[in-house]
């Protein structure tokens, strides 16, 4: 059983469209990170959110941490082929010493 | 380039065999983590070391063991290999023991057990 469930699992969209990826759990997290992984490479950190309700923007990417710190979302505006990859959320529980990774969302942006 | 080096990149072996995966963390990072990534299980945390000491343990099988050496490089030993052990094994490093900071991942070692 995964602590963090991501949806959708797969997403294929046209260039220029908007999309939202969700990361949900029944557990409360002290912080949550989003990573992006390209084929043949390891995950690379995009953002860390630590406060309930926090919103962070990174160019066309908007990250939100839920008020109860149990969920998060990643919204991409005007997706580009370079956004293609596996998006992973990772949450750290307050008593833990490591991050639990979500199931991942595989995004394909078609030119 | 994350600065984390993993070897070998690819490994093919038979069931029942034993393999060792090696990881060199980023310069200055004291903490090393091992993760297993498979298609049906996602990225699973195996074990964490900090400055040579085991700090946290996740879903690591008894057939697997790891250690971190004085020069901070780490090795993951997988023994009595089974078909289900086929996966990508990632090493990540961070500056501190607490994972509130960024994890820097290597490119992974792809293990195929035949």
mmCIF file of C-alpha atoms in Angstrom:
data_model
loop_
_atom_site.group_PDB
_atom_site.id
_atom_site.type_symbol
_atom_site.label_atom_id
_atom_site.label_comp_id
_atom_site.label_asym_id
_atom_site.label_seq_id
_atom_site.Cartn_x
_atom_site.Cartn_y
_atom_site.Cartn_z
ATOM 1 C CA UNK A 1 0.000 0.000 0.000
ATOM 2 C CA UNK A 2 1.375 3.395 -1.041
ATOM 3 C CA UNK A 3 1.254 6.206 1.481
ATOM 4 C CA UNK A 4 0.826 8.716 -1.327
ATOM 5 C CA UNK A 5 -1.450 8.159 -4.300
ATOM 6 C CA UNK A 6 -1.034 10.227 -7.423
ATOM 7 C CA UNK A 7 -3.579 10.791 -10.156
ATOM 8 C CA UNK A 8 -3.779 10.443 -12.989
ATOM 9 C CA UNK A 9 -1.221 7.686 -13.440
ATOM 10 C CA UNK A 10 -0.783 8.528 -17.126
ATOM 11 C CA UNK A 11 -1.534 11.749 -18.956
ATOM 12 C CA UNK A 12 -1.095 12.530 -22.644
ATOM 13 C CA UNK A 13 -1.940 16.036 -23.812
ATOM 14 C CA UNK A 14 -1.325 18.403 -26.690
ATOM 15 C CA UNK A 15 1.204 21.195 -26.480
ATOM 16 C CA UNK A 16 -0.384 24.342 -25.081
ATOM 17 C CA UNK A 17 -2.966 22.606 -22.901
ATOM 18 C CA UNK A 18 -3.175 22.986 -19.137
ATOM 19 C CA UNK A 19 -3.071 20.083 -16.701
ATOM 20 C CA UNK A 20 -3.231 19.277 -13.003
ATOM 21 C CA UNK A 21 -1.633 16.356 -11.200
ATOM 22 C CA UNK A 22 -2.850 15.349 -7.747
ATOM 23 C CA UNK A 23 -1.042 13.797 -4.807
ATOM 24 C CA UNK A 24 -3.273 12.504 -2.009
ATOM 25 C CA UNK A 25 -2.869 10.761 1.317
ATOM 26 C CA UNK A 26 -4.688 10.119 4.562
ATOM 27 C CA UNK A 27 -1.489 11.015 6.426
ATOM 28 C CA UNK A 28 -0.317 14.445 7.490
ATOM 29 C CA UNK A 29 3.055 15.535 6.175
ATOM 30 C CA UNK A 30 5.465 18.049 7.642
ATOM 31 C CA UNK A 31 6.700 18.853 4.163
ATOM 32 C CA UNK A 32 6.155 17.710 0.633
ATOM 33 C CA UNK A 33 8.370 17.752 -2.414
ATOM 34 C CA UNK A 34 7.752 17.378 -6.134
ATOM 35 C CA UNK A 35 10.336 15.742 -8.374
ATOM 36 C CA UNK A 36 10.536 15.250 -12.134
ATOM 37 C CA UNK A 37 12.237 12.213 -13.630
ATOM 38 C CA UNK A 38 13.247 11.788 -17.249
ATOM 39 C CA UNK A 39 13.973 8.392 -18.831
ATOM 40 C CA UNK A 40 17.389 7.058 -17.881
ATOM 41 C CA UNK A 41 17.897 9.623 -15.160
ATOM 42 C CA UNK A 42 17.199 10.037 -11.482
ATOM 43 C CA UNK A 43 14.466 12.315 -10.096
ATOM 44 C CA UNK A 44 15.284 16.016 -9.857
ATOM 45 C CA UNK A 45 13.720 18.259 -7.229
ATOM 46 C CA UNK A 46 11.269 20.900 -8.484
ATOM 47 C CA UNK A 47 9.932 22.361 -5.251
ATOM 48 C CA UNK A 48 9.474 21.871 -1.511
ATOM 49 C CA UNK A 49 6.344 23.079 0.308
ATOM 50 C CA UNK A 50 6.119 23.100 4.084
ATOM 51 C CA UNK A 51 3.122 25.213 5.153
ATOM 52 C CA UNK A 52 -0.520 24.159 4.818
ATOM 53 C CA UNK A 53 -2.149 26.172 2.057
ATOM 54 C CA UNK A 54 1.199 27.232 0.623
ATOM 55 C CA UNK A 55 1.343 27.999 -3.087
ATOM 56 C CA UNK A 56 4.616 28.171 -4.987
ATOM 57 C CA UNK A 57 5.136 29.097 -8.608
ATOM 58 C CA UNK A 58 8.010 28.021 -10.804
ATOM 59 C CA UNK A 59 7.520 29.631 -14.235
ATOM 60 C CA UNK A 60 4.549 27.727 -15.740
ATOM 61 C CA UNK A 61 4.314 25.305 -12.814
ATOM 62 C CA UNK A 62 2.153 26.029 -9.767
ATOM 63 C CA UNK A 63 2.402 23.858 -6.665
ATOM 64 C CA UNK A 64 -0.102 23.866 -3.826
ATOM 65 C CA UNK A 65 0.051 22.175 -0.424
ATOM 66 C CA UNK A 66 -3.339 21.359 1.041
ATOM 67 C CA UNK A 67 -4.547 23.218 4.120
ATOM 68 C CA UNK A 68 -4.501 20.004 6.147
ATOM 69 C CA UNK A 69 -1.078 19.066 4.726
ATOM 70 C CA UNK A 70 -2.438 15.737 3.450
ATOM 71 C CA UNK A 71 -2.471 16.508 -0.245
ATOM 72 C CA UNK A 72 -0.822 18.550 -2.946
ATOM 73 C CA UNK A 73 -1.323 19.483 -6.559
ATOM 74 C CA UNK A 74 0.861 20.467 -9.470
ATOM 75 C CA UNK A 75 -0.655 22.606 -12.206
ATOM 76 C CA UNK A 76 1.146 23.182 -15.497
ATOM 77 C CA UNK A 77 0.012 26.006 -17.757
ATOM 78 C CA UNK A 78 0.535 25.823 -21.528
ATOM 79 C CA UNK A 79 2.396 22.524 -21.420
ATOM 80 C CA UNK A 80 5.421 22.088 -23.655
ATOM 81 C CA UNK A 81 7.106 18.923 -24.972
ATOM 82 C CA UNK A 82 9.978 19.612 -22.595
ATOM 83 C CA UNK A 83 7.582 19.041 -19.679
ATOM 84 C CA UNK A 84 7.353 15.366 -20.626
ATOM 85 C CA UNK A 85 8.467 13.110 -17.808
ATOM 86 C CA UNK A 86 7.490 11.274 -14.648
ATOM 87 C CA UNK A 87 6.283 13.571 -11.874
ATOM 88 C CA UNK A 88 6.701 12.267 -8.331
ATOM 89 C CA UNK A 89 5.469 13.739 -5.093
ATOM 90 C CA UNK A 90 7.294 12.851 -1.885
ATOM 91 C CA UNK A 91 6.013 13.530 1.611
ATOM 92 C CA UNK A 92 7.858 13.572 4.898
ATOM 93 C CA UNK A 93 5.874 12.645 7.996
ATOM 94 C CA UNK A 94 6.610 14.563 11.163
ATOM 95 C CA UNK A 95 8.090 11.620 13.052
ATOM 96 C CA UNK A 96 9.939 10.159 10.109
ATOM 97 C CA UNK A 97 13.384 10.775 8.790
ATOM 98 C CA UNK A 98 12.812 10.191 5.113
ATOM 99 C CA UNK A 99 10.444 10.937 2.292
ATOM 100 C CA UNK A 100 7.773 8.554 1.049
ATOM 101 C CA UNK A 101 7.335 8.792 -2.702
ATOM 102 C CA UNK A 102 4.043 8.748 -4.532
ATOM 103 C CA UNK A 103 3.057 6.365 -7.290
ATOM 104 C CA UNK A 104 4.019 8.854 -9.994
ATOM 105 C CA UNK A 105 2.293 10.523 -12.949
ATOM 106 C CA UNK A 106 3.739 9.923 -16.386
ATOM 107 C CA UNK A 107 3.154 12.999 -18.539
ATOM 108 C CA UNK A 108 3.547 13.101 -22.311
ATOM 109 C CA UNK A 109 3.164 16.410 -24.113
ATOM 110 C CA UNK A 110 2.623 15.962 -27.836
ATOM 111 C CA UNK A 111 3.975 18.696 -30.133
ATOM 112 C CA UNK B 1 24.748 16.114 -13.529
ATOM 113 C CA UNK B 2 23.644 15.680 -9.894
ATOM 114 C CA UNK B 3 27.139 14.849 -8.662
ATOM 115 C CA UNK B 4 26.011 11.430 -7.417
ATOM 116 C CA UNK B 5 27.749 8.547 -9.181
ATOM 117 C CA UNK B 6 26.349 5.040 -9.353
ATOM 118 C CA UNK B 7 27.989 1.942 -10.781
ATOM 119 C CA UNK B 8 27.314 -0.213 -12.637
ATOM 120 C CA UNK B 9 24.659 1.404 -14.847
ATOM 121 C CA UNK B 10 23.394 -1.950 -16.054
ATOM 122 C CA UNK B 11 23.710 -5.417 -14.569
ATOM 123 C CA UNK B 12 22.322 -8.725 -15.793
ATOM 124 C CA UNK B 13 22.586 -11.756 -13.570
ATOM 125 C CA UNK B 14 20.866 -15.032 -12.743
ATOM 126 C CA UNK B 15 18.563 -16.029 -9.922
ATOM 127 C CA UNK B 16 20.376 -17.026 -6.757
ATOM 128 C CA UNK B 17 23.351 -14.794 -7.467
ATOM 129 C CA UNK B 18 24.706 -11.896 -5.441
ATOM 130 C CA UNK B 19 25.515 -8.396 -6.703
ATOM 131 C CA UNK B 20 26.924 -5.206 -5.237
ATOM 132 C CA UNK B 21 25.833 -1.745 -6.303
ATOM 133 C CA UNK B 22 28.067 1.203 -5.547
ATOM 134 C CA UNK B 23 27.269 4.860 -4.888
ATOM 135 C CA UNK B 24 29.493 7.902 -4.476
ATOM 136 C CA UNK B 25 27.561 10.843 -2.996
ATOM 137 C CA UNK B 26 27.993 14.490 -3.898
ATOM 138 C CA UNK B 27 31.063 16.059 -2.422
ATOM 139 C CA UNK B 28 30.223 17.209 1.095
ATOM 140 C CA UNK B 29 27.003 15.204 1.446
ATOM 141 C CA UNK B 30 27.030 12.996 4.520
ATOM 142 C CA UNK B 31 23.730 11.211 3.989
ATOM 143 C CA UNK B 32 23.096 8.441 1.472
ATOM 144 C CA UNK B 33 19.752 6.874 0.637
ATOM 145 C CA UNK B 34 18.917 3.812 -1.418
ATOM 146 C CA UNK B 35 15.660 3.476 -3.347
ATOM 147 C CA UNK B 36 14.213 0.729 -5.515
ATOM 148 C CA UNK B 37 12.062 1.693 -8.487
ATOM 149 C CA UNK B 38 9.940 -0.843 -10.297
ATOM 150 C CA UNK B 39 6.999 -0.402 -12.651
ATOM 151 C CA UNK B 40 4.390 -1.724 -10.245
ATOM 152 C CA UNK B 41 5.791 -0.419 -6.953
ATOM 153 C CA UNK B 42 7.015 3.081 -7.732
ATOM 154 C CA UNK B 43 9.985 4.474 -5.825
ATOM 155 C CA UNK B 44 10.441 2.522 -2.588
ATOM 156 C CA UNK B 45 12.773 3.677 0.176
ATOM 157 C CA UNK B 46 15.193 0.970 1.250
ATOM 158 C CA UNK B 47 17.691 2.418 3.716
ATOM 159 C CA UNK B 48 19.507 5.588 4.772
ATOM 160 C CA UNK B 49 23.002 6.130 6.143
ATOM 161 C CA UNK B 50 24.437 9.250 7.705
ATOM 162 C CA UNK B 51 28.172 9.620 8.157
ATOM 163 C CA UNK B 52 28.667 5.867 8.283
ATOM 164 C CA UNK B 53 25.773 5.020 10.580
ATOM 165 C CA UNK B 54 22.428 3.538 9.624
ATOM 166 C CA UNK B 55 19.785 6.235 10.175
ATOM 167 C CA UNK B 56 16.517 4.877 8.809
ATOM 168 C CA UNK B 57 15.276 1.642 7.359
ATOM 169 C CA UNK B 58 12.428 1.202 4.928
ATOM 170 C CA UNK B 59 11.192 -1.751 2.924
ATOM 171 C CA UNK B 60 14.532 -3.483 2.677
ATOM 172 C CA UNK B 61 14.499 -7.261 2.417
ATOM 173 C CA UNK B 62 16.667 -9.382 4.704
ATOM 174 C CA UNK B 63 18.495 -10.609 1.585
ATOM 175 C CA UNK B 64 19.646 -7.026 1.018
ATOM 176 C CA UNK B 65 22.217 -5.170 3.053
ATOM 177 C CA UNK B 66 24.045 -1.893 2.777
ATOM 178 C CA UNK B 67 26.859 0.032 4.351
ATOM 179 C CA UNK B 68 28.498 3.429 4.176
ATOM 180 C CA UNK B 69 32.257 3.571 4.318
ATOM 181 C CA UNK B 70 34.547 6.166 5.973
ATOM 182 C CA UNK B 71 35.018 7.922 2.620
ATOM 183 C CA UNK B 72 31.181 8.186 2.532
ATOM 184 C CA UNK B 73 30.630 6.014 -0.485
ATOM 185 C CA UNK B 74 27.984 3.364 -0.028
ATOM 186 C CA UNK B 75 27.348 -0.131 -1.288
ATOM 187 C CA UNK B 76 24.067 -2.020 -1.568
ATOM 188 C CA UNK B 77 24.455 -5.790 -1.532
ATOM 189 C CA UNK B 78 21.680 -7.906 -2.999
ATOM 190 C CA UNK B 79 21.904 -11.661 -2.457
ATOM 191 C CA UNK B 80 19.906 -14.784 -3.357
ATOM 192 C CA UNK B 81 18.468 -12.761 -6.183
ATOM 193 C CA UNK B 82 14.951 -13.452 -7.411
ATOM 194 C CA UNK B 83 13.208 -12.450 -10.617
ATOM 195 C CA UNK B 84 11.204 -9.886 -8.668
ATOM 196 C CA UNK B 85 14.366 -8.057 -7.665
ATOM 197 C CA UNK B 86 14.706 -6.774 -11.220
ATOM 198 C CA UNK B 87 14.384 -3.009 -10.904
ATOM 199 C CA UNK B 88 16.160 0.313 -11.036
ATOM 200 C CA UNK B 89 18.125 0.984 -7.882
ATOM 201 C CA UNK B 90 18.764 4.629 -7.094
ATOM 202 C CA UNK B 91 21.146 6.190 -4.680
ATOM 203 C CA UNK B 92 20.510 9.727 -3.447
ATOM 204 C CA UNK B 93 22.516 11.990 -1.198
ATOM 205 C CA UNK B 94 21.845 15.048 0.898
ATOM 206 C CA UNK B 95 23.885 17.297 3.132
ATOM 207 C CA UNK B 96 22.129 16.499 6.385
ATOM 208 C CA UNK B 97 20.534 13.460 7.995
ATOM 209 C CA UNK B 98 17.145 15.099 7.962
ATOM 210 C CA UNK B 99 15.411 14.938 4.607
ATOM 211 C CA UNK B 100 13.880 18.375 4.767
ATOM 212 C CA UNK B 101 16.390 19.373 2.165
ATOM 213 C CA UNK B 102 16.883 18.297 -1.401
ATOM 214 C CA UNK B 103 17.727 14.759 -2.379
ATOM 215 C CA UNK B 104 20.209 14.496 -5.243
ATOM 216 C CA UNK B 105 19.749 11.284 -7.178
ATOM 217 C CA UNK B 106 22.221 9.334 -9.242
ATOM 218 C CA UNK B 107 21.298 7.924 -12.635
ATOM 219 C CA UNK B 108 20.505 4.539 -11.171
ATOM 220 C CA UNK B 109 21.669 0.971 -11.623
ATOM 221 C CA UNK B 110 19.357 -1.180 -13.713
ATOM 222 C CA UNK B 111 19.364 -4.756 -12.428
ATOM 223 C CA UNK B 112 17.931 -7.553 -14.530
ATOM 224 C CA UNK B 113 17.617 -10.973 -12.935
ATOM 225 C CA UNK B 114 17.069 -13.805 -15.408
#
